[in-house]
PDB file of C-alpha atoms in Angstrom:
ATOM      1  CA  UNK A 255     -25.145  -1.100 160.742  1.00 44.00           C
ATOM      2  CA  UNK A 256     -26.903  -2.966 163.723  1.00 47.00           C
ATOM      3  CA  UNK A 257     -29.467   0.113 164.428  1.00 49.00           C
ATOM      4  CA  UNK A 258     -30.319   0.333 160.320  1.00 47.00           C
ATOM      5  CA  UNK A 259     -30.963  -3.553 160.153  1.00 48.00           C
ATOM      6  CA  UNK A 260     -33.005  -2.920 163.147  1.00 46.00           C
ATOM      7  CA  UNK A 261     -35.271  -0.504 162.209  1.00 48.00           C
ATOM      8  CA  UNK A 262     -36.132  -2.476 158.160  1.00 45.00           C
ATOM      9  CA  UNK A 263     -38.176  -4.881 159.435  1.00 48.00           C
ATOM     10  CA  UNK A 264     -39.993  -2.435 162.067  1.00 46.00           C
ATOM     11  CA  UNK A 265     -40.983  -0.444 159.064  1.00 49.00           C
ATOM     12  CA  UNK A 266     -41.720  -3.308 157.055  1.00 48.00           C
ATOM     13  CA  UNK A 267     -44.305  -5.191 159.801  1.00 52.00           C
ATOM     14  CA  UNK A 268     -45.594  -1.952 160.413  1.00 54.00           C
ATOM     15  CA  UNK A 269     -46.857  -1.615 156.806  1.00 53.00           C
ATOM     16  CA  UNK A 270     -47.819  -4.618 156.644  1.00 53.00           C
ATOM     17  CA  UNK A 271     -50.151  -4.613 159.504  1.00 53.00           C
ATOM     18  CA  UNK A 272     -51.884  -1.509 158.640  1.00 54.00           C
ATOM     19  CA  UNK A 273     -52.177  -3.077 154.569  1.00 53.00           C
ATOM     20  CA  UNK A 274     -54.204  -5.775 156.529  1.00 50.00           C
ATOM     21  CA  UNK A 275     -55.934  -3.671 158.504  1.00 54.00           C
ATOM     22  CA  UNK A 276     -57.491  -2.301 155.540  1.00 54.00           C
ATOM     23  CA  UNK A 277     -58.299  -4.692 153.888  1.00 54.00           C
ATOM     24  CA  UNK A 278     -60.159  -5.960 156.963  1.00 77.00           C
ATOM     25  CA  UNK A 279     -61.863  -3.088 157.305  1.00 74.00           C
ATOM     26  CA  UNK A 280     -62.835  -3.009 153.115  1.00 77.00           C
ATOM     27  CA  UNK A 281     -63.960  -6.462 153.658  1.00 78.00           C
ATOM     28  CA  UNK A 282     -65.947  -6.004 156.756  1.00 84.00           C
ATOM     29  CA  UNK A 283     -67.552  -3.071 154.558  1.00 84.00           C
ATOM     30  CA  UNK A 284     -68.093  -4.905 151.648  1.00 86.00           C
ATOM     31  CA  UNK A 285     -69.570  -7.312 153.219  1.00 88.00           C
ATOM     32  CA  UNK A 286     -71.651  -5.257 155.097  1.00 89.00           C
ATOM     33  CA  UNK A 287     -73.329  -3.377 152.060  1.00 89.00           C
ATOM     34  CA  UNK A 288     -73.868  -7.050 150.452  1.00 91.00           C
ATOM     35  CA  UNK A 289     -75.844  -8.058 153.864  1.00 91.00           C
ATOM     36  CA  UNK A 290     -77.682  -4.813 153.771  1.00 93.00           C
ATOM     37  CA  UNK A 291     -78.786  -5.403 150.228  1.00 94.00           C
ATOM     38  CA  UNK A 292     -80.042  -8.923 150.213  1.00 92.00           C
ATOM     39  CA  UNK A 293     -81.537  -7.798 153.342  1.00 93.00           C
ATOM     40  CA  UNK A 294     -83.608  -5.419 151.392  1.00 93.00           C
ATOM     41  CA  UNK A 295     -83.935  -8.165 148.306  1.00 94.00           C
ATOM     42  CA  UNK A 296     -85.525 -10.081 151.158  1.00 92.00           C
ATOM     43  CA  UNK A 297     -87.992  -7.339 152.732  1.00 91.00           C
ATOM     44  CA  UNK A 298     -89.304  -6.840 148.790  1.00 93.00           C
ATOM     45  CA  UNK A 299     -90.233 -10.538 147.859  1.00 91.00           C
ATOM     46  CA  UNK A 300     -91.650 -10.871 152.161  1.00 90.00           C
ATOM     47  CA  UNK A 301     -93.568  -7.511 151.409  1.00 91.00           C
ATOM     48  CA  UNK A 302     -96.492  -9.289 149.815  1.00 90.00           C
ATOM     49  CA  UNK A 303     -96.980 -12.016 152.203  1.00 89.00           C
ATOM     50  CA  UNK A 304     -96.782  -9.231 154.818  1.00 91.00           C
ATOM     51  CA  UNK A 305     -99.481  -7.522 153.337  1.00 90.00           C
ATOM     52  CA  UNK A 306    -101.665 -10.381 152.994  1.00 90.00           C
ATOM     53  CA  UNK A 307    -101.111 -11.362 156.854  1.00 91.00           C
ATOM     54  CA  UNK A 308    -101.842  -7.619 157.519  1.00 90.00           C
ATOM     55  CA  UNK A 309    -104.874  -7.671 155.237  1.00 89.00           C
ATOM     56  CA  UNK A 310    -105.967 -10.958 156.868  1.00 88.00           C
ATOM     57  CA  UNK A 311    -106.175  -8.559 160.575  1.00 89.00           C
ATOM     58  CA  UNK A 312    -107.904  -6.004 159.322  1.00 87.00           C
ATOM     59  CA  UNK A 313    -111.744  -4.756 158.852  1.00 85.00           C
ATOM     60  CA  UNK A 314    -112.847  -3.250 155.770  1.00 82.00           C
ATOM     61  CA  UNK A 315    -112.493  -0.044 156.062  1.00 83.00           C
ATOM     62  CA  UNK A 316    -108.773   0.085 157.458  1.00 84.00           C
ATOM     63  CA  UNK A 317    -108.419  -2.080 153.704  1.00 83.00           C
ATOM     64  CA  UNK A 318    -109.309   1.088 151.649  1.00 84.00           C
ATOM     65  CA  UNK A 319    -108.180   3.207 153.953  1.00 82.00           C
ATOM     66  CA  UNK A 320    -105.556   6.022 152.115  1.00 83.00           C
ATOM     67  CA  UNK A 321    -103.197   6.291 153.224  1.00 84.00           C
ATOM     68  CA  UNK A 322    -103.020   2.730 153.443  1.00 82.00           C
ATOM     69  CA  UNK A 323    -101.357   1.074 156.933  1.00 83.00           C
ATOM     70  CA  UNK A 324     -99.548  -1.350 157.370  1.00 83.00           C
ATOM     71  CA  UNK A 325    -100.181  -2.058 160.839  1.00 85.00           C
ATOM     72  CA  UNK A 326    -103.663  -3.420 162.129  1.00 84.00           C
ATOM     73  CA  UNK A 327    -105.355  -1.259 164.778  1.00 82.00           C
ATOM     74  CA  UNK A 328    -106.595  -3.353 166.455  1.00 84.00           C
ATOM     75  CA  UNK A 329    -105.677  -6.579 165.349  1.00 86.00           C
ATOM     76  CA  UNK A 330    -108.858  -8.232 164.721  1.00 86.00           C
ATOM     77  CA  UNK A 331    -107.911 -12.524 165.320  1.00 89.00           C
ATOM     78  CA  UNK A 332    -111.905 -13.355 165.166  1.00 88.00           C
ATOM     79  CA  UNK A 333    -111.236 -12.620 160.901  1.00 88.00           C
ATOM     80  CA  UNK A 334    -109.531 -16.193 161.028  1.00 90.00           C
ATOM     81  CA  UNK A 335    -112.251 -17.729 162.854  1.00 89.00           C
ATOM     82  CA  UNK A 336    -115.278 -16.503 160.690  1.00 86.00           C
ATOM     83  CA  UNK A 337    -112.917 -17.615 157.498  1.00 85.00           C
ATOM     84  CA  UNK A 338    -112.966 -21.387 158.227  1.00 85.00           C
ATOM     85  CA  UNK A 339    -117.008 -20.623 159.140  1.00 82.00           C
ATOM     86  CA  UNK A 340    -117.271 -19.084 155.697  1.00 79.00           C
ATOM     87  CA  UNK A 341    -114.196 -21.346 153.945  1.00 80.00           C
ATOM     88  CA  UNK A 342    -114.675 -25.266 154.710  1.00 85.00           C
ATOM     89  CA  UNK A 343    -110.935 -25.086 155.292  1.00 85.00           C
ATOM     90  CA  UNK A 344    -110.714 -28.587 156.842  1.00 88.00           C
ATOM     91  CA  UNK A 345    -112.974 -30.109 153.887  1.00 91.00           C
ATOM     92  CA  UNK A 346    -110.419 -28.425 151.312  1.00 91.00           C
ATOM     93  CA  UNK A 347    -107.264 -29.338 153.318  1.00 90.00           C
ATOM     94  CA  UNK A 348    -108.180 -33.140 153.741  1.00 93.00           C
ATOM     95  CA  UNK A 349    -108.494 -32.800 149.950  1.00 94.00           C
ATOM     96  CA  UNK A 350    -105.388 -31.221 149.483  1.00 94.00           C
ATOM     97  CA  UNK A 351    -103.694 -33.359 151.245  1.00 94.00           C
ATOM     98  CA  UNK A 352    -104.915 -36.489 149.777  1.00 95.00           C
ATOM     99  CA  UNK A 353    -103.833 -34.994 146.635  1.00 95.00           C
ATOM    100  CA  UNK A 354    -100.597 -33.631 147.251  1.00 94.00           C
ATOM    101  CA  UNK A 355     -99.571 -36.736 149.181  1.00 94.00           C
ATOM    102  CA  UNK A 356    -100.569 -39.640 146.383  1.00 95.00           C
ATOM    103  CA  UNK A 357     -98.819 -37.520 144.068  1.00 95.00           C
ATOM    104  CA  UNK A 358     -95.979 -36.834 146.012  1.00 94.00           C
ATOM    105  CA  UNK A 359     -95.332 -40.384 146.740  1.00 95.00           C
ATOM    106  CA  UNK A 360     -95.715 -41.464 143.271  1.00 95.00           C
ATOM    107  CA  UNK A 361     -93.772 -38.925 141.645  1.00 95.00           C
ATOM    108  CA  UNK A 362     -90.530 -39.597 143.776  1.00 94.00           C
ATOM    109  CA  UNK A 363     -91.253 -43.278 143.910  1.00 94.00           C
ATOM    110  CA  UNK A 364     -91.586 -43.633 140.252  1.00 94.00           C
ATOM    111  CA  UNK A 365     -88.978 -41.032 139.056  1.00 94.00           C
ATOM    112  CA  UNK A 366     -86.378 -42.848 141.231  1.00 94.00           C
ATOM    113  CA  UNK A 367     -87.070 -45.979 139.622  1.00 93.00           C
ATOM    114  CA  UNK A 368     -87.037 -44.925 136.445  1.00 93.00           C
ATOM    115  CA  UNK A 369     -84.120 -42.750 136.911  1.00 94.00           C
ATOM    116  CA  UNK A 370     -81.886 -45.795 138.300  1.00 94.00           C
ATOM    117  CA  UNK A 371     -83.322 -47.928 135.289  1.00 92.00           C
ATOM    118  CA  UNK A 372     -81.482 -45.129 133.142  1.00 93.00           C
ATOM    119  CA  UNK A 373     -78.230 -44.555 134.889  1.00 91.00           C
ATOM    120  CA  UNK A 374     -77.450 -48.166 136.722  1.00 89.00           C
ATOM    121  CA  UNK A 375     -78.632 -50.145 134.221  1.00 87.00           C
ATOM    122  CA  UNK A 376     -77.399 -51.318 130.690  1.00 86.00           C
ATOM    123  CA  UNK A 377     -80.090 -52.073 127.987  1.00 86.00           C
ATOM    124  CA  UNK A 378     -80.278 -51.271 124.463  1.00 87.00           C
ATOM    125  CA  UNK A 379     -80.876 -47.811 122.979  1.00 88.00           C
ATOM    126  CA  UNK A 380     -80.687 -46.485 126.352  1.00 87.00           C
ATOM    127  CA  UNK A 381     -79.546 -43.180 125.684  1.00 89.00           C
ATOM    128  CA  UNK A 382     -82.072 -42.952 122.716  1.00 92.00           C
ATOM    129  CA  UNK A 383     -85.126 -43.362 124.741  1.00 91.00           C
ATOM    130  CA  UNK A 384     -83.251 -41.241 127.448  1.00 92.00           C
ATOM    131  CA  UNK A 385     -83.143 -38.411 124.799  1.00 91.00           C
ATOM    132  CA  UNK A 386     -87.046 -39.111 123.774  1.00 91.00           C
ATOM    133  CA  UNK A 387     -87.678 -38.540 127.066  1.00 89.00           C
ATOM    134  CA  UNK A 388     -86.107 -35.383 127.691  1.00 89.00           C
ATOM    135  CA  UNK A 389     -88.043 -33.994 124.810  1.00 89.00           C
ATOM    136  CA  UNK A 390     -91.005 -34.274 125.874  1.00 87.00           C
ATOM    137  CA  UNK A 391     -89.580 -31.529 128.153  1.00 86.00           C
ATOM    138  CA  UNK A 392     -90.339 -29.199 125.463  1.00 87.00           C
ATOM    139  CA  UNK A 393     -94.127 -29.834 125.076  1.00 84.00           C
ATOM    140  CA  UNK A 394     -96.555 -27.636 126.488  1.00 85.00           C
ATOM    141  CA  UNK A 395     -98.716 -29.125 128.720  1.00 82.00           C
ATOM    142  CA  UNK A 396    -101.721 -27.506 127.510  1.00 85.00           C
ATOM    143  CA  UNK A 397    -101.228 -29.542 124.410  1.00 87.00           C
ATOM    144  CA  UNK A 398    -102.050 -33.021 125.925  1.00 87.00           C
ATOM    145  CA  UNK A 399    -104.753 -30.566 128.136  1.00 88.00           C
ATOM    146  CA  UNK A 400    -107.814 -32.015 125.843  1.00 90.00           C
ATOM    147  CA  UNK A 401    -106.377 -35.835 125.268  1.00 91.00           C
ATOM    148  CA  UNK A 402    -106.347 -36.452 128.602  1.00 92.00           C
ATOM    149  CA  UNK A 403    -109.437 -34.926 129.349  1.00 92.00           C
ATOM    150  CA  UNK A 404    -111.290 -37.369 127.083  1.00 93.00           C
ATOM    151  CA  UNK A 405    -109.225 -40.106 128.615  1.00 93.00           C
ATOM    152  CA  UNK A 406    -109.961 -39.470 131.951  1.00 94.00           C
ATOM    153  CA  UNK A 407    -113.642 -39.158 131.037  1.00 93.00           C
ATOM    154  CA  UNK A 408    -113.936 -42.176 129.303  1.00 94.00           C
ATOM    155  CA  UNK A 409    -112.521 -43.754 132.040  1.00 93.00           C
ATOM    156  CA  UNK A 410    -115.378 -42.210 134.075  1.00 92.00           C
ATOM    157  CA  UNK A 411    -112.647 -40.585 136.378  1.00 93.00           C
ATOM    158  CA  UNK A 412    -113.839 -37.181 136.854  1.00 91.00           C
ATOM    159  CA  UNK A 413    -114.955 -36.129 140.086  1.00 91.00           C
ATOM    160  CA  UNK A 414    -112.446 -38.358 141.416  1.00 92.00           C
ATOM    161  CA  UNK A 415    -108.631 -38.142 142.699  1.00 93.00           C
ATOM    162  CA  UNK A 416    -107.589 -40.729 140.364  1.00 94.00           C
ATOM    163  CA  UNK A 417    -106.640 -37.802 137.417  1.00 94.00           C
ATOM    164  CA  UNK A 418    -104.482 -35.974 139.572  1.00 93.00           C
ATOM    165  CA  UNK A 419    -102.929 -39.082 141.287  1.00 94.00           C
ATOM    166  CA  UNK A 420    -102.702 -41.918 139.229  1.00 94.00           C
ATOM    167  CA  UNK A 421    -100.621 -40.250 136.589  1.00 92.00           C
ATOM    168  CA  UNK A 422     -97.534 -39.706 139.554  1.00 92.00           C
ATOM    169  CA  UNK A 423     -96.638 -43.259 139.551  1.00 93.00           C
ATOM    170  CA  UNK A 424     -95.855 -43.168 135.885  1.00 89.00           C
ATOM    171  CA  UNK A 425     -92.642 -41.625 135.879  1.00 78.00           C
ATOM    172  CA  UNK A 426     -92.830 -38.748 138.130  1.00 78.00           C
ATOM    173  CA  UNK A 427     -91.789 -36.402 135.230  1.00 85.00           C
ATOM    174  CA  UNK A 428     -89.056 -36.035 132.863  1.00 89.00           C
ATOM    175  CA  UNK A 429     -87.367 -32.544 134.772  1.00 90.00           C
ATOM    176  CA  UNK A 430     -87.307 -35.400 138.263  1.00 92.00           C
ATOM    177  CA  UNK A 431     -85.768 -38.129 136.366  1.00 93.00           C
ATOM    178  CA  UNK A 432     -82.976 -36.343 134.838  1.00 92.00           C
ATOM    179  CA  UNK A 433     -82.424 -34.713 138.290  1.00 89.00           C
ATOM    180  CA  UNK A 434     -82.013 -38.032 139.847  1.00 91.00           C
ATOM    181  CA  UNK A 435     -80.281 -39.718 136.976  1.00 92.00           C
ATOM    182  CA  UNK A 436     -77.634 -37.074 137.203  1.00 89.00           C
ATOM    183  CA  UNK A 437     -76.829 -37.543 140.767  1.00 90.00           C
ATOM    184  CA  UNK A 438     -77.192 -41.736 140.617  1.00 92.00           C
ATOM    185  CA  UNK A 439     -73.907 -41.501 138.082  1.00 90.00           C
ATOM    186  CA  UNK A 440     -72.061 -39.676 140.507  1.00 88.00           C
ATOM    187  CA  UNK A 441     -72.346 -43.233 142.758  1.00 89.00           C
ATOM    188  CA  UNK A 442     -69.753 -45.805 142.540  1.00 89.00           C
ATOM    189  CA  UNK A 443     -70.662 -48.710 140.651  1.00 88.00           C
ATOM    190  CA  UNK A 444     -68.820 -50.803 143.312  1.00 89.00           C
ATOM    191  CA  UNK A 445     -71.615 -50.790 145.475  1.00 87.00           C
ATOM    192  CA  UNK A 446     -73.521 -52.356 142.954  1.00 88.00           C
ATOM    193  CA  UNK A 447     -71.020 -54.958 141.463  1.00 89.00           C
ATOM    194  CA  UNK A 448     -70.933 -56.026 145.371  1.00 90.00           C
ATOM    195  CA  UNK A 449     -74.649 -56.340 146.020  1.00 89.00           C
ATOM    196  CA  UNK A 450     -75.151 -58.214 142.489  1.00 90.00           C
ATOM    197  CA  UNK A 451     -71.754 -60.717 143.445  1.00 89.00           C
ATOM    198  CA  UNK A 452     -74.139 -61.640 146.680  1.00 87.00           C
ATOM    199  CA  UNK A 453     -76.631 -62.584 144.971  1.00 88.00           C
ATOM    200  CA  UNK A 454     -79.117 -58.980 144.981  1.00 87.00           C
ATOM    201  CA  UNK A 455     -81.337 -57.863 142.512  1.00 90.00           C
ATOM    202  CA  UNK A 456     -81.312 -55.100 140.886  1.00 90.00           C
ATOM    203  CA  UNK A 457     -84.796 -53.774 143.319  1.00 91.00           C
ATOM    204  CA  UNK A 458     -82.859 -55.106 145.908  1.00 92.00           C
ATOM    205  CA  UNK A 459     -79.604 -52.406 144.992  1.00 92.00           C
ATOM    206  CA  UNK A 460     -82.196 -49.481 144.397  1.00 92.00           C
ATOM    207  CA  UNK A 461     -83.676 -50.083 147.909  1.00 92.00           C
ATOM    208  CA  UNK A 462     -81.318 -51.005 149.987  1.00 90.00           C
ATOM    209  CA  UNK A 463     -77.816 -48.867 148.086  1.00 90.00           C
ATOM    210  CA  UNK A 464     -78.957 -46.203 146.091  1.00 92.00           C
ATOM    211  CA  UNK A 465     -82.149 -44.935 147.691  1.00 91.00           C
ATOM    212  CA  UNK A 466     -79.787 -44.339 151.259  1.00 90.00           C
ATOM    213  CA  UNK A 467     -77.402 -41.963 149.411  1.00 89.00           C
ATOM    214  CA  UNK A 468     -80.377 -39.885 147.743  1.00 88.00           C
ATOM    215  CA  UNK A 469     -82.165 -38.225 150.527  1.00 86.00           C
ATOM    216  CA  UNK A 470     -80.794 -35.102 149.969  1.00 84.00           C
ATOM    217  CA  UNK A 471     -82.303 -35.123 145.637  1.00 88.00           C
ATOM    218  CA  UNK A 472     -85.109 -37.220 146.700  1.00 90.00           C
ATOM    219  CA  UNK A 473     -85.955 -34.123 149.626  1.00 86.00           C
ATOM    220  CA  UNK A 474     -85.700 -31.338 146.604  1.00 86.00           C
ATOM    221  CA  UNK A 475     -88.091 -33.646 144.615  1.00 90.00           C
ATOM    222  CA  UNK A 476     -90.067 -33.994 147.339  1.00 89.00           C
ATOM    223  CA  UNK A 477     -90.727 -30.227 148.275  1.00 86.00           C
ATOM    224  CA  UNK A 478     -91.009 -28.793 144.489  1.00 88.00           C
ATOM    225  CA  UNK A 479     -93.932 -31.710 144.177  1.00 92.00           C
ATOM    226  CA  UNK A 480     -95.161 -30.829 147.252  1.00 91.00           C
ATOM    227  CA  UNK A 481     -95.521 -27.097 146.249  1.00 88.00           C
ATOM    228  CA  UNK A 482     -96.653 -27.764 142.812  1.00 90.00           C
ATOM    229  CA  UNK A 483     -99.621 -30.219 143.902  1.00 92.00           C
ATOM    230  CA  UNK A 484    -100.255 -27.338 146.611  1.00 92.00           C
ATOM    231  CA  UNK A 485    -100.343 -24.738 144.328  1.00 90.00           C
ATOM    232  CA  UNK A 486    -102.220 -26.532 141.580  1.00 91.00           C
ATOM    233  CA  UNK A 487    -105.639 -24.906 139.946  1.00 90.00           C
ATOM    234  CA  UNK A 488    -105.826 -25.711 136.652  1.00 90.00           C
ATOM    235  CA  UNK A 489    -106.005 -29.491 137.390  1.00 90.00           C
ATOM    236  CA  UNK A 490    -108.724 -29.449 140.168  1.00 92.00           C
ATOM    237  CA  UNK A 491    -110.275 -26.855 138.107  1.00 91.00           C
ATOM    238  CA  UNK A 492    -111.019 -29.385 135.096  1.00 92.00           C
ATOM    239  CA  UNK A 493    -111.700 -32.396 137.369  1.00 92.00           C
ATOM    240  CA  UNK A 494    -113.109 -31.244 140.663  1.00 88.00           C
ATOM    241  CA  UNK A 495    -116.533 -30.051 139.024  1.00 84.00           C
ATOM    242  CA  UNK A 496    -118.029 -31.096 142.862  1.00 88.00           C
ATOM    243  CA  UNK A 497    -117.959 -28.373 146.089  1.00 86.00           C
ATOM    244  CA  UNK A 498    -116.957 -31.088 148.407  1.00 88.00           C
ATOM    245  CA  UNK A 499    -114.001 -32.175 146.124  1.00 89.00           C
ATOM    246  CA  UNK A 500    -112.232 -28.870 145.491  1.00 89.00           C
ATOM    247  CA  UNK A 501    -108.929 -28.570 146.931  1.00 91.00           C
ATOM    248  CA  UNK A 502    -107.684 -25.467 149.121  1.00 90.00           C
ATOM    249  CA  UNK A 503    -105.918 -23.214 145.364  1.00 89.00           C
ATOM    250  CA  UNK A 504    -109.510 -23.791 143.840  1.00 89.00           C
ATOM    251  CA  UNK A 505    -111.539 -23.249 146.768  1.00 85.00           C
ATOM    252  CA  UNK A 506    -109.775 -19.583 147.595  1.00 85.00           C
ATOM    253  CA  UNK A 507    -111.243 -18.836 143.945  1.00 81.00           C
ATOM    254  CA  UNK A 508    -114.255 -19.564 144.369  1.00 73.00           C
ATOM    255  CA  UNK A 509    -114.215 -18.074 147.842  1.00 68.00           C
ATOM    256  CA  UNK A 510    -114.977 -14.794 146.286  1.00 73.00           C
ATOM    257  CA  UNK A 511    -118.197 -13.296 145.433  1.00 67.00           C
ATOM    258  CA  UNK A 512    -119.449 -12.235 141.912  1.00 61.00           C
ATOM    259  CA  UNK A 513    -119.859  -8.802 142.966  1.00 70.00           C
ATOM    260  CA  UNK A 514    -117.739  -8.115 146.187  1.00 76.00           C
ATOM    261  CA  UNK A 515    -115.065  -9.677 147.584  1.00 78.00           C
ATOM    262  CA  UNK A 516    -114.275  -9.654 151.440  1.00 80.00           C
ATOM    263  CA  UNK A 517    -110.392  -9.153 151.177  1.00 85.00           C
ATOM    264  CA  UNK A 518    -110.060  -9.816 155.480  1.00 86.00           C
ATOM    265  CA  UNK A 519    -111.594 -13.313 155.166  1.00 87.00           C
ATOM    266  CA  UNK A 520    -109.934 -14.058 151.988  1.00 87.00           C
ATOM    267  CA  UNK A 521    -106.072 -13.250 153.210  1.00 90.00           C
ATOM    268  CA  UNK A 522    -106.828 -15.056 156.231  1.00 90.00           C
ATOM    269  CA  UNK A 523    -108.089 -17.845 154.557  1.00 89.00           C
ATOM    270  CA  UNK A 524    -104.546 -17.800 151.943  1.00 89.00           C
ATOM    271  CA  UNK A 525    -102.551 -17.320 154.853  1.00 91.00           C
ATOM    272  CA  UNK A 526    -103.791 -21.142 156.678  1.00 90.00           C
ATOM    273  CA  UNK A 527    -103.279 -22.492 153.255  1.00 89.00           C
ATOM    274  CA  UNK A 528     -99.688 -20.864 153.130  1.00 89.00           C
ATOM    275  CA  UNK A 529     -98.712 -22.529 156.640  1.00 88.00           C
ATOM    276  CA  UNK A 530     -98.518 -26.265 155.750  1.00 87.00           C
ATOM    277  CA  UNK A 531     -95.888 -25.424 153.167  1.00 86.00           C
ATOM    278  CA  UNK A 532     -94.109 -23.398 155.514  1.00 86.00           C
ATOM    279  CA  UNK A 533     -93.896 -25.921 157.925  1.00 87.00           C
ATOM    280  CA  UNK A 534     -92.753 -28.455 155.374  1.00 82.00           C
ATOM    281  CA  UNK A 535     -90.289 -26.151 153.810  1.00 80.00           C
ATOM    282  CA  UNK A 536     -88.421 -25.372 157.471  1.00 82.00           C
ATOM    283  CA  UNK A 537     -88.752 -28.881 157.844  1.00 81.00           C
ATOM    284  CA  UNK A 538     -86.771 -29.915 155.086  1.00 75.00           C
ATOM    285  CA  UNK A 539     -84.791 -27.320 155.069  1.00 75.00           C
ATOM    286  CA  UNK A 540     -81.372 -29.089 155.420  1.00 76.00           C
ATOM    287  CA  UNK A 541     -81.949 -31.817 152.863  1.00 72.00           C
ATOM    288  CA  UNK A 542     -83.407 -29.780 150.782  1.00 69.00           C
ATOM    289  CA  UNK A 543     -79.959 -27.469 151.162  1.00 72.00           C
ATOM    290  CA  UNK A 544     -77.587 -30.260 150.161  1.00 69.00           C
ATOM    291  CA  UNK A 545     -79.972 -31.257 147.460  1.00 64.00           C
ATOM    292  CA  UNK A 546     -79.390 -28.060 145.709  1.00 64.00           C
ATOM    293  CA  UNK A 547     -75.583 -28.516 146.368  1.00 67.00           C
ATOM    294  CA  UNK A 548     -75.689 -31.837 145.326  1.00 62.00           C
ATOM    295  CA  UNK A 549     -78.084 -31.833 142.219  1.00 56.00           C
ATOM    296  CA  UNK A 550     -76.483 -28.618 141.103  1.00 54.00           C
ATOM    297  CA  UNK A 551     -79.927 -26.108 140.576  1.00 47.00           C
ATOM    298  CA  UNK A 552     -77.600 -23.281 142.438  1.00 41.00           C
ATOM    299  CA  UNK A 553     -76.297 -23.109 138.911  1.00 41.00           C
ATOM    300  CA  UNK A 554     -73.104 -23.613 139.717  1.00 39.00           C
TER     301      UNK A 554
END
């Protein structure tokens, strides 16, 4: 009786260990066909930009070359060089930069305010003009294209930053304001009912209270403006009429000739554009992260 008791659980543990031993070893393989797929998810949507960089180091016949390569030989840095000769970069960046950052700072100053005023504060048909202004969500832009074209021309703003700027600090955009509205009802209102018992008002609460706990949203904000402003041509298109007021998307357009188009100079010349953004992105990486987390655009 003492020897078959002994020898249950031996059998037992035994099975047991070699059950979790596969499964370990299904995991570790599961897991290791996931990894090799988003690996090669990854290498398709990096294949362009690694075309473009290896475009940007090469002359032009190694471009039409067939079969084509994707390696330079040799890797000709000087292409870089006689882009910004050919490309005011700097000119197009300073614009750019003016730009993106006026509209940057007005679209996440604006759309925080307005997005506290809707989810801190109590005021009559709030949730009706809260509902107007989602709507307008769902109205092409290219519809209020020619209104504010006249506008802006009466107001004798063209060939100025002013279109592209000025209309940031008006709200920031409905998509930003429900994005921060959404994460300011998530705060406790205790914070608040303290600040306003001390005698704070309510600019007072946004700045000091609710504006600490939103630098993950406001980061998330602040990169898809960033990328947008970046990345905008129609805008400068309609406005920028002047060569030494077109930003760095509009200037890469018109970098091209009627007739032929030096590919080497041109990817060089998107590739500096592409590295700001880059550096901003890595940057902002972590906030931008927990912002995702936080504001829930993971979808989850």
């Amino acid at each position: 009786m003492t020897q078959t008791r002994a020898e249950v659980p031996l059998t037992i543990t035994g099975g047991r260990k070699r059950s979790v031993a596969g499964l370990t070893m299904n995991g570790l393989l599961v897991r290791l066909a996931l990894y090799l797929f988003l690996s090669f998810v990854c290498l398709i949507l990096l294949f362009p930009n690694i075309w473009m960089i290896s475009t940007s180091l090469k002359d032009s016949p190694q471009i039409f070359a067939y079969p084509p390569e994707l390696i330079p030989a040799p890797f000709l840095w000087s292409n870089y060089l006689v882009a910004i000769q050919k490309f005011p970069f700097f000119l197009y960046l300073r614009n750019t930069l003016i730009v993106t950052g006026l509209a940057t700072f007005g679209t996440v100053l604006s759309a925080s305010l307005v997005a506290f005023g809707f989810a801190r504060r109590r005021f009559p048909e709030r949730e009706v003009l809260f509902g107007v202004l989602l709507s307008t969500m769902m109205l092409p832009s290219i519809v209020t294209l020619i209104p504010t074209f006249v506008l802006f021309t009466r107001l004798g703003w063209v060939n100025t930053f002013l279109p592209l700027t000025v209309p940031a600090f008006f709200g920031g955009g409905a998509f930003y304001i429900f994005l921060l509205r959404q994460f300011y009802l998530t705060l406790p209102y205790d914070y608040d009912e303290a600040a306003y018992i001390d005698g704070a008002s309510s600019l007072r609460v946004w700045w000091e209270i609710i504006l600490p706990f939103s630098k993950a949203p406001l980061a998330v904000i602040t990169v898809f403006t960033v990328l947008s402003n970046w990345n905008d041509f129609m805008g400068p298109l309609i406005y920028m009429n002047k060569p030494h007021m077109r930003t760095l998307a509009l200037g890469l357009q018109f970098f091209r000739d009627q007739r032929y188009t030096q590919w080497n100079y041109l990817m060089a010349a998107s590739t500096l554009t592409l590295i700001p953004v880059l550096i901003l992105f890595f940057a902002a990486q972590r906030y931008f992260m927990e912002g995702i987390l936080l504001t829930g655009l993971s979808g989850r």
